[in-house]
Amino acid sequence: MERSKFSKPVAFNKKNEKDRIMLQHVKRKNFSGYVKKLIWNDIPDKHKKITCEEDKKQVPSPIRQDEQSVIGKKKLSAAARIEQIKAQTKRQEPSKSSLPVFLPNKNINK
């Protein structure tokens, strides 16, 4: 007999600041119902975007010279694209957490 329910777990990293904020936000909510509602509200938006993209494909738009120059610039080698992405990406620094830092007491036996 096949089960009628299916579970799909979501993992959160307590050390990650964004994950902690999300966990705090959904702490007192029905998590399963909350996620189902978000997914359900997201479904019509996806279909609208797909329909709009199909309409755009049917009607060719004239390309301006500015757009042509942008298209020409996008064709970079793989190494150049990697370097460009590295330059755009900022290195993440550990965020200053509001959680207390554990500092052991050095004078335990004194």
mmCIF file of N, CA and C in Angstrom:
data_model
loop_
_atom_site.group_PDB
_atom_site.id
_atom_site.type_symbol
_atom_site.label_atom_id
_atom_site.label_comp_id
_atom_site.label_asym_id
_atom_site.label_seq_id
_atom_site.Cartn_x
_atom_site.Cartn_y
_atom_site.Cartn_z
ATOM 1 N N MET A 1 0.837 -1.174 0.000
ATOM 2 C CA MET A 1 0.000 0.000 0.000
ATOM 3 C C MET A 1 0.891 1.249 0.000
ATOM 4 N N GLU A 2 0.616 2.164 -0.880
ATOM 5 C CA GLU A 2 1.416 3.379 -1.010
ATOM 6 C C GLU A 2 0.917 4.451 -0.040
ATOM 7 N N ARG A 3 1.841 5.157 0.552
ATOM 8 C CA ARG A 3 1.475 6.225 1.480
ATOM 9 C C ARG A 3 0.976 7.435 0.708
ATOM 10 N N SER A 4 0.003 8.114 1.263
ATOM 11 C CA SER A 4 -0.557 9.275 0.577
ATOM 12 C C SER A 4 0.183 10.569 0.920
ATOM 13 N N LYS A 5 1.020 10.548 1.936
ATOM 14 C CA LYS A 5 1.774 11.741 2.316
ATOM 15 C C LYS A 5 3.243 11.567 1.957
ATOM 16 N N PHE A 6 3.868 12.689 1.638
ATOM 17 C CA PHE A 6 5.277 12.695 1.274
ATOM 18 C C PHE A 6 5.950 13.829 2.031
ATOM 19 N N SER A 7 7.077 13.561 2.624
ATOM 20 C CA SER A 7 7.797 14.564 3.402
ATOM 21 C C SER A 7 9.064 14.970 2.666
ATOM 22 N N LYS A 8 9.332 16.278 2.647
ATOM 23 C CA LYS A 8 10.545 16.793 2.024
ATOM 24 C C LYS A 8 11.208 17.738 3.031
ATOM 25 N N PRO A 9 12.241 17.265 3.736
ATOM 26 C CA PRO A 9 12.829 18.071 4.809
ATOM 27 C C PRO A 9 13.619 19.275 4.291
ATOM 28 N N VAL A 10 13.712 20.273 5.150
ATOM 29 C CA VAL A 10 14.486 21.477 4.863
ATOM 30 C C VAL A 10 15.545 21.609 5.949
ATOM 31 N N ALA A 11 16.790 21.812 5.547
ATOM 32 C CA ALA A 11 17.888 21.917 6.515
ATOM 33 C C ALA A 11 18.248 23.383 6.739
ATOM 34 N N PHE A 12 18.500 23.732 7.992
ATOM 35 C CA PHE A 12 18.951 25.065 8.360
ATOM 36 C C PHE A 12 20.244 24.929 9.150
ATOM 37 N N ASN A 13 21.210 25.797 8.839
ATOM 38 C CA ASN A 13 22.486 25.801 9.539
ATOM 39 C C ASN A 13 22.423 26.872 10.627
ATOM 40 N N LYS A 14 22.523 26.466 11.880
ATOM 41 C CA LYS A 14 22.409 27.411 12.989
ATOM 42 C C LYS A 14 23.586 28.379 13.049
ATOM 43 N N LYS A 15 24.681 28.060 12.389
ATOM 44 C CA LYS A 15 25.846 28.941 12.390
ATOM 45 C C LYS A 15 25.735 30.030 11.324
ATOM 46 N N ASN A 16 24.838 29.842 10.363
ATOM 47 C CA ASN A 16 24.644 30.805 9.287
ATOM 48 C C ASN A 16 23.642 31.866 9.742
ATOM 49 N N GLU A 17 23.997 33.133 9.603
ATOM 50 C CA GLU A 17 23.159 34.242 10.074
ATOM 51 C C GLU A 17 21.791 34.254 9.387
ATOM 52 N N LYS A 18 21.767 34.069 8.076
ATOM 53 C CA LYS A 18 20.496 34.084 7.343
ATOM 54 C C LYS A 18 19.601 32.932 7.785
ATOM 55 N N ASP A 19 20.186 31.769 7.969
ATOM 56 C CA ASP A 19 19.399 30.615 8.407
ATOM 57 C C ASP A 19 18.824 30.844 9.802
ATOM 58 N N ARG A 20 19.606 31.463 10.690
ATOM 59 C CA ARG A 20 19.104 31.749 12.040
ATOM 60 C C ARG A 20 17.925 32.714 11.992
ATOM 61 N N ILE A 21 18.015 33.715 11.121
ATOM 62 C CA ILE A 21 16.921 34.679 10.990
ATOM 63 C C ILE A 21 15.668 33.981 10.475
ATOM 64 N N MET A 22 15.837 33.105 9.481
ATOM 65 C CA MET A 22 14.683 32.368 8.949
ATOM 66 C C MET A 22 14.079 31.461 10.010
ATOM 67 N N LEU A 23 14.925 30.782 10.770
ATOM 68 C CA LEU A 23 14.422 29.909 11.832
ATOM 69 C C LEU A 23 13.649 30.708 12.880
ATOM 70 N N GLN A 24 14.159 31.864 13.233
ATOM 71 C CA GLN A 24 13.477 32.707 14.211
ATOM 72 C C GLN A 24 12.127 33.163 13.664
ATOM 73 N N HIS A 25 12.064 33.441 12.368
ATOM 74 C CA HIS A 25 10.826 33.918 11.738
ATOM 75 C C HIS A 25 9.735 32.848 11.748
ATOM 76 N N VAL A 26 10.102 31.603 11.521
ATOM 77 C CA VAL A 26 9.100 30.531 11.423
ATOM 78 C C VAL A 26 8.991 29.717 12.706
ATOM 79 N N LYS A 27 9.591 30.197 13.773
ATOM 80 C CA LYS A 27 9.664 29.427 15.013
ATOM 81 C C LYS A 27 8.284 29.041 15.549
ATOM 82 N N ARG A 28 7.348 29.939 15.554
ATOM 83 C CA ARG A 28 6.038 29.687 16.148
ATOM 84 C C ARG A 28 4.964 29.389 15.104
ATOM 85 N N LYS A 29 5.335 29.222 13.864
ATOM 86 C CA LYS A 29 4.357 28.986 12.803
ATOM 87 C C LYS A 29 4.282 27.508 12.457
ATOM 88 N N ASN A 30 3.177 27.147 11.817
ATOM 89 C CA ASN A 30 3.037 25.820 11.240
ATOM 90 C C ASN A 30 3.930 25.815 10.000
ATOM 91 N N PHE A 31 5.131 25.292 10.137
ATOM 92 C CA PHE A 31 6.133 25.388 9.078
ATOM 93 C C PHE A 31 5.656 24.738 7.785
ATOM 94 N N SER A 32 5.092 23.561 7.883
ATOM 95 C CA SER A 32 4.633 22.844 6.696
ATOM 96 C C SER A 32 3.557 23.649 5.965
ATOM 97 N N GLY A 33 2.590 24.151 6.705
ATOM 98 C CA GLY A 33 1.527 24.950 6.093
ATOM 99 C C GLY A 33 2.057 26.239 5.505
ATOM 100 N N TYR A 34 3.014 26.851 6.195
ATOM 101 C CA TYR A 34 3.618 28.100 5.732
ATOM 102 C C TYR A 34 4.331 27.895 4.390
ATOM 103 N N VAL A 35 5.109 26.825 4.298
ATOM 104 C CA VAL A 35 5.846 26.539 3.066
ATOM 105 C C VAL A 35 4.878 26.193 1.938
ATOM 106 N N LYS A 36 3.853 25.405 2.248
ATOM 107 C CA LYS A 36 2.865 25.052 1.222
ATOM 108 C C LYS A 36 2.181 26.300 0.672
ATOM 109 N N LYS A 37 1.853 27.242 1.553
ATOM 110 C CA LYS A 37 1.206 28.478 1.118
ATOM 111 C C LYS A 37 2.136 29.288 0.212
ATOM 112 N N LEU A 38 3.416 29.382 0.585
ATOM 113 C CA LEU A 38 4.383 30.106 -0.244
ATOM 114 C C LEU A 38 4.523 29.467 -1.624
ATOM 115 N N ILE A 39 4.587 28.139 -1.650
ATOM 116 C CA ILE A 39 4.714 27.435 -2.928
ATOM 117 C C ILE A 39 3.467 27.654 -3.771
ATOM 118 N N TRP A 40 2.302 27.553 -3.136
ATOM 119 C CA TRP A 40 1.041 27.706 -3.869
ATOM 120 C C TRP A 40 0.924 29.108 -4.470
ATOM 121 N N ASN A 41 1.350 30.126 -3.710
ATOM 122 C CA ASN A 41 1.313 31.498 -4.216
ATOM 123 C C ASN A 41 2.357 31.730 -5.302
ATOM 124 N N ASP A 42 3.413 30.946 -5.309
ATOM 125 C CA ASP A 42 4.490 31.089 -6.289
ATOM 126 C C ASP A 42 4.122 30.457 -7.631
ATOM 127 N N ILE A 43 3.271 29.457 -7.624
ATOM 128 C CA ILE A 43 2.937 28.724 -8.848
ATOM 129 C C ILE A 43 2.306 29.619 -9.915
ATOM 130 N N PRO A 44 1.281 30.423 -9.645
ATOM 131 C CA PRO A 44 0.706 31.264 -10.704
ATOM 132 C C PRO A 44 1.708 32.264 -11.265
ATOM 133 N N ASP A 45 2.592 32.795 -10.431
ATOM 134 C CA ASP A 45 3.592 33.742 -10.908
ATOM 135 C C ASP A 45 4.509 33.100 -11.940
ATOM 136 N N LYS A 46 4.898 31.856 -11.726
ATOM 137 C CA LYS A 46 5.768 31.156 -12.668
ATOM 138 C C LYS A 46 5.067 30.985 -14.008
ATOM 139 N N HIS A 47 3.789 30.620 -13.976
ATOM 140 C CA HIS A 47 3.049 30.423 -15.219
ATOM 141 C C HIS A 47 2.883 31.743 -15.969
ATOM 142 N N LYS A 48 2.694 32.850 -15.258
ATOM 143 C CA LYS A 48 2.571 34.151 -15.907
ATOM 144 C C LYS A 48 3.872 34.524 -16.599
ATOM 145 N N LYS A 49 4.997 34.275 -15.928
ATOM 146 C CA LYS A 49 6.293 34.609 -16.512
ATOM 147 C C LYS A 49 6.554 33.776 -17.758
ATOM 148 N N ILE A 50 6.204 32.502 -17.722
ATOM 149 C CA ILE A 50 6.411 31.631 -18.875
ATOM 150 C C ILE A 50 5.566 32.107 -20.042
ATOM 151 N N THR A 51 4.312 32.475 -19.784
ATOM 152 C CA THR A 51 3.423 32.951 -20.830
ATOM 153 C C THR A 51 3.969 34.233 -21.439
ATOM 154 N N CYS A 52 4.431 35.155 -20.608
ATOM 155 C CA CYS A 52 4.979 36.409 -21.108
ATOM 156 C C CYS A 52 6.218 36.165 -21.956
ATOM 157 N N GLU A 53 7.084 35.241 -21.544
ATOM 158 C CA GLU A 53 8.293 34.944 -22.302
ATOM 159 C C GLU A 53 7.942 34.346 -23.660
ATOM 160 N N GLU A 54 6.903 33.499 -23.711
ATOM 161 C CA GLU A 54 6.490 32.914 -24.980
ATOM 162 C C GLU A 54 5.949 33.991 -25.908
ATOM 163 N N ASP A 55 5.209 34.966 -25.378
ATOM 164 C CA ASP A 55 4.684 36.059 -26.188
ATOM 165 C C ASP A 55 5.819 36.897 -26.757
ATOM 166 N N LYS A 56 6.855 37.124 -25.959
ATOM 167 C CA LYS A 56 7.989 37.918 -26.421
ATOM 168 C C LYS A 56 8.736 37.214 -27.549
ATOM 169 N N LYS A 57 8.802 35.886 -27.494
ATOM 170 C CA LYS A 57 9.501 35.138 -28.533
ATOM 171 C C LYS A 57 8.778 35.250 -29.869
ATOM 172 N N GLN A 58 7.454 35.334 -29.845
ATOM 173 C CA GLN A 58 6.676 35.389 -31.071
ATOM 174 C C GLN A 58 6.828 36.732 -31.770
ATOM 175 N N VAL A 59 6.964 37.818 -31.009
ATOM 176 C CA VAL A 59 7.073 39.149 -31.587
ATOM 177 C C VAL A 59 8.527 39.592 -31.517
ATOM 178 N N PRO A 60 9.240 39.572 -32.662
ATOM 179 C CA PRO A 60 10.636 40.006 -32.630
ATOM 180 C C PRO A 60 10.712 41.521 -32.454
ATOM 181 N N SER A 61 11.563 41.958 -31.565
ATOM 182 C CA SER A 61 11.723 43.391 -31.328
ATOM 183 C C SER A 61 12.987 43.872 -32.033
ATOM 184 N N PRO A 62 12.959 45.096 -32.543
ATOM 185 C CA PRO A 62 14.155 45.623 -33.204
ATOM 186 C C PRO A 62 15.265 45.847 -32.185
ATOM 187 N N ILE A 63 16.493 45.510 -32.573
ATOM 188 C CA ILE A 63 17.638 45.647 -31.674
ATOM 189 C C ILE A 63 18.311 46.990 -31.941
ATOM 190 N N ARG A 64 18.492 47.746 -30.874
ATOM 191 C CA ARG A 64 19.167 49.032 -30.995
ATOM 192 C C ARG A 64 20.681 48.823 -31.004
ATOM 193 N N GLN A 65 21.408 49.840 -31.392
ATOM 194 C CA GLN A 65 22.866 49.742 -31.439
ATOM 195 C C GLN A 65 23.447 49.546 -30.044
ATOM 196 N N ASP A 66 22.834 50.175 -29.039
ATOM 197 C CA ASP A 66 23.321 50.016 -27.665
ATOM 198 C C ASP A 66 23.238 48.558 -27.240
ATOM 199 N N GLU A 67 22.117 47.910 -27.567
ATOM 200 C CA GLU A 67 21.936 46.516 -27.187
ATOM 201 C C GLU A 67 22.906 45.616 -27.941
ATOM 202 N N GLN A 68 23.192 45.958 -29.199
ATOM 203 C CA GLN A 68 24.131 45.149 -29.971
ATOM 204 C C GLN A 68 25.525 45.225 -29.371
ATOM 205 N N SER A 69 25.925 46.399 -28.893
ATOM 206 C CA SER A 69 27.256 46.516 -28.299
ATOM 207 C C SER A 69 27.331 45.730 -26.996
ATOM 208 N N VAL A 70 26.231 45.691 -26.240
ATOM 209 C CA VAL A 70 26.202 44.914 -24.999
ATOM 210 C C VAL A 70 26.310 43.434 -25.314
ATOM 211 N N ILE A 71 25.604 42.982 -26.349
ATOM 212 C CA ILE A 71 25.659 41.573 -26.740
ATOM 213 C C ILE A 71 27.080 41.199 -27.145
ATOM 214 N N GLY A 72 27.767 42.072 -27.874
ATOM 215 C CA GLY A 72 29.138 41.807 -28.288
ATOM 216 C C GLY A 72 30.087 41.728 -27.104
ATOM 217 N N LYS A 73 29.840 42.525 -26.063
ATOM 218 C CA LYS A 73 30.706 42.519 -24.891
ATOM 219 C C LYS A 73 30.523 41.266 -24.049
ATOM 220 N N LYS A 74 29.354 40.644 -24.112
ATOM 221 C CA LYS A 74 29.073 39.478 -23.279
ATOM 222 C C LYS A 74 29.862 38.251 -23.708
ATOM 223 N N LYS A 75 30.315 38.207 -24.932
ATOM 224 C CA LYS A 75 31.024 37.031 -25.425
ATOM 225 C C LYS A 75 32.493 37.106 -25.008
ATOM 226 N N LEU A 76 32.747 36.682 -23.774
ATOM 227 C CA LEU A 76 34.101 36.652 -23.237
ATOM 228 C C LEU A 76 34.565 35.207 -23.132
ATOM 229 N N SER A 77 35.857 35.029 -23.011
ATOM 230 C CA SER A 77 36.374 33.682 -22.804
ATOM 231 C C SER A 77 36.019 33.223 -21.398
ATOM 232 N N ALA A 78 36.133 31.937 -21.173
ATOM 233 C CA ALA A 78 35.782 31.379 -19.865
ATOM 234 C C ALA A 78 36.667 31.971 -18.771
ATOM 235 N N ALA A 79 37.954 32.107 -19.038
ATOM 236 C CA ALA A 79 38.877 32.657 -18.043
ATOM 237 C C ALA A 79 38.527 34.110 -17.717
ATOM 238 N N ALA A 80 38.163 34.873 -18.742
ATOM 239 C CA ALA A 80 37.799 36.272 -18.520
ATOM 240 C C ALA A 80 36.515 36.379 -17.708
ATOM 241 N N ARG A 81 35.564 35.492 -17.980
ATOM 242 C CA ARG A 81 34.311 35.499 -17.214
ATOM 243 C C ARG A 81 34.563 35.134 -15.757
ATOM 244 N N ILE A 82 35.443 34.159 -15.524
ATOM 245 C CA ILE A 82 35.764 33.760 -14.151
ATOM 246 C C ILE A 82 36.393 34.925 -13.403
ATOM 247 N N GLU A 83 37.321 35.614 -14.034
ATOM 248 C CA GLU A 83 37.963 36.762 -13.400
ATOM 249 C C GLU A 83 36.950 37.871 -13.126
ATOM 250 N N GLN A 84 36.027 38.076 -14.054
ATOM 251 C CA GLN A 84 34.997 39.094 -13.877
ATOM 252 C C GLN A 84 34.099 38.750 -12.686
ATOM 253 N N ILE A 85 33.734 37.490 -12.575
ATOM 254 C CA ILE A 85 32.883 37.051 -11.468
ATOM 255 C C ILE A 85 33.628 37.176 -10.144
ATOM 256 N N LYS A 86 34.911 36.817 -10.129
ATOM 257 C CA LYS A 86 35.706 36.947 -8.906
ATOM 258 C C LYS A 86 35.787 38.405 -8.469
ATOM 259 N N ALA A 87 35.913 39.310 -9.432
ATOM 260 C CA ALA A 87 35.993 40.731 -9.101
ATOM 261 C C ALA A 87 34.665 41.235 -8.540
ATOM 262 N N GLN A 88 33.558 40.698 -9.043
ATOM 263 C CA GLN A 88 32.236 41.127 -8.584
ATOM 264 C C GLN A 88 31.880 40.534 -7.230
ATOM 265 N N THR A 89 32.390 39.346 -6.968
ATOM 266 C CA THR A 89 32.036 38.652 -5.734
ATOM 267 C C THR A 89 32.830 39.224 -4.573
ATOM 268 N N LYS A 90 32.116 39.547 -3.520
ATOM 269 C CA LYS A 90 32.782 40.060 -2.323
ATOM 270 C C LYS A 90 33.009 38.903 -1.375
ATOM 271 N N ARG A 91 34.126 38.932 -0.722
ATOM 272 C CA ARG A 91 34.424 37.888 0.250
ATOM 273 C C ARG A 91 33.579 38.126 1.493
ATOM 274 N N GLN A 92 32.889 37.094 1.941
ATOM 275 C CA GLN A 92 32.022 37.236 3.101
ATOM 276 C C GLN A 92 32.855 37.213 4.374
ATOM 277 N N GLU A 93 32.652 38.232 5.167
ATOM 278 C CA GLU A 93 33.324 38.296 6.453
ATOM 279 C C GLU A 93 32.366 37.781 7.509
ATOM 280 N N PRO A 94 32.905 37.177 8.555
ATOM 281 C CA PRO A 94 32.008 36.711 9.612
ATOM 282 C C PRO A 94 31.212 37.887 10.171
ATOM 283 N N SER A 95 29.904 37.727 10.212
ATOM 284 C CA SER A 95 29.056 38.812 10.679
ATOM 285 C C SER A 95 29.136 38.937 12.194
ATOM 286 N N LYS A 96 28.908 40.141 12.650
ATOM 287 C CA LYS A 96 28.904 40.378 14.088
ATOM 288 C C LYS A 96 27.570 39.887 14.619
ATOM 289 N N SER A 97 27.614 38.795 15.300
ATOM 290 C CA SER A 97 26.399 38.162 15.791
ATOM 291 C C SER A 97 25.953 38.793 17.100
ATOM 292 N N SER A 98 24.643 38.779 17.309
ATOM 293 C CA SER A 98 24.110 39.281 18.568
ATOM 294 C C SER A 98 24.192 38.222 19.658
ATOM 295 N N LEU A 99 24.631 37.022 19.295
ATOM 296 C CA LEU A 99 24.755 35.951 20.270
ATOM 297 C C LEU A 99 25.998 36.173 21.132
ATOM 298 N N PRO A 100 25.933 35.829 22.411
ATOM 299 C CA PRO A 100 27.101 36.033 23.278
ATOM 300 C C PRO A 100 28.237 35.084 22.909
ATOM 301 N N VAL A 101 29.443 35.566 23.083
ATOM 302 C CA VAL A 101 30.627 34.771 22.802
ATOM 303 C C VAL A 101 31.060 34.109 24.103
ATOM 304 N N PHE A 102 31.358 32.821 24.055
ATOM 305 C CA PHE A 102 31.776 32.096 25.247
ATOM 306 C C PHE A 102 33.249 32.350 25.494
ATOM 307 N N LEU A 103 33.561 32.937 26.619
ATOM 308 C CA LEU A 103 34.941 33.167 27.021
ATOM 309 C C LEU A 103 35.164 32.430 28.333
ATOM 310 N N PRO A 104 36.044 31.440 28.340
ATOM 311 C CA PRO A 104 36.260 30.687 29.579
ATOM 312 C C PRO A 104 36.943 31.558 30.628
ATOM 313 N N ASN A 105 36.604 31.306 31.862
ATOM 314 C CA ASN A 105 37.204 32.029 32.977
ATOM 315 C C ASN A 105 38.580 31.430 33.254
ATOM 316 N N LYS A 106 39.628 32.249 33.182
ATOM 317 C CA LYS A 106 40.989 31.755 33.373
ATOM 318 C C LYS A 106 41.283 31.470 34.843
ATOM 319 N N ASN A 107 40.583 32.115 35.727
ATOM 320 C CA ASN A 107 40.854 31.979 37.159
ATOM 321 C C ASN A 107 39.844 31.036 37.804
ATOM 322 N N ILE A 108 39.740 29.839 37.323
ATOM 323 C CA ILE A 108 38.762 28.897 37.858
ATOM 324 C C ILE A 108 39.170 28.415 39.242
ATOM 325 N N ASN A 109 40.431 28.075 39.439
ATOM 326 C CA ASN A 109 40.875 27.474 40.698
ATOM 327 C C ASN A 109 41.352 28.497 41.723
ATOM 328 N N LYS A 110 41.353 29.745 41.414
ATOM 329 C CA LYS A 110 41.897 30.741 42.348
ATOM 330 C C LYS A 110 40.830 31.346 43.195
#
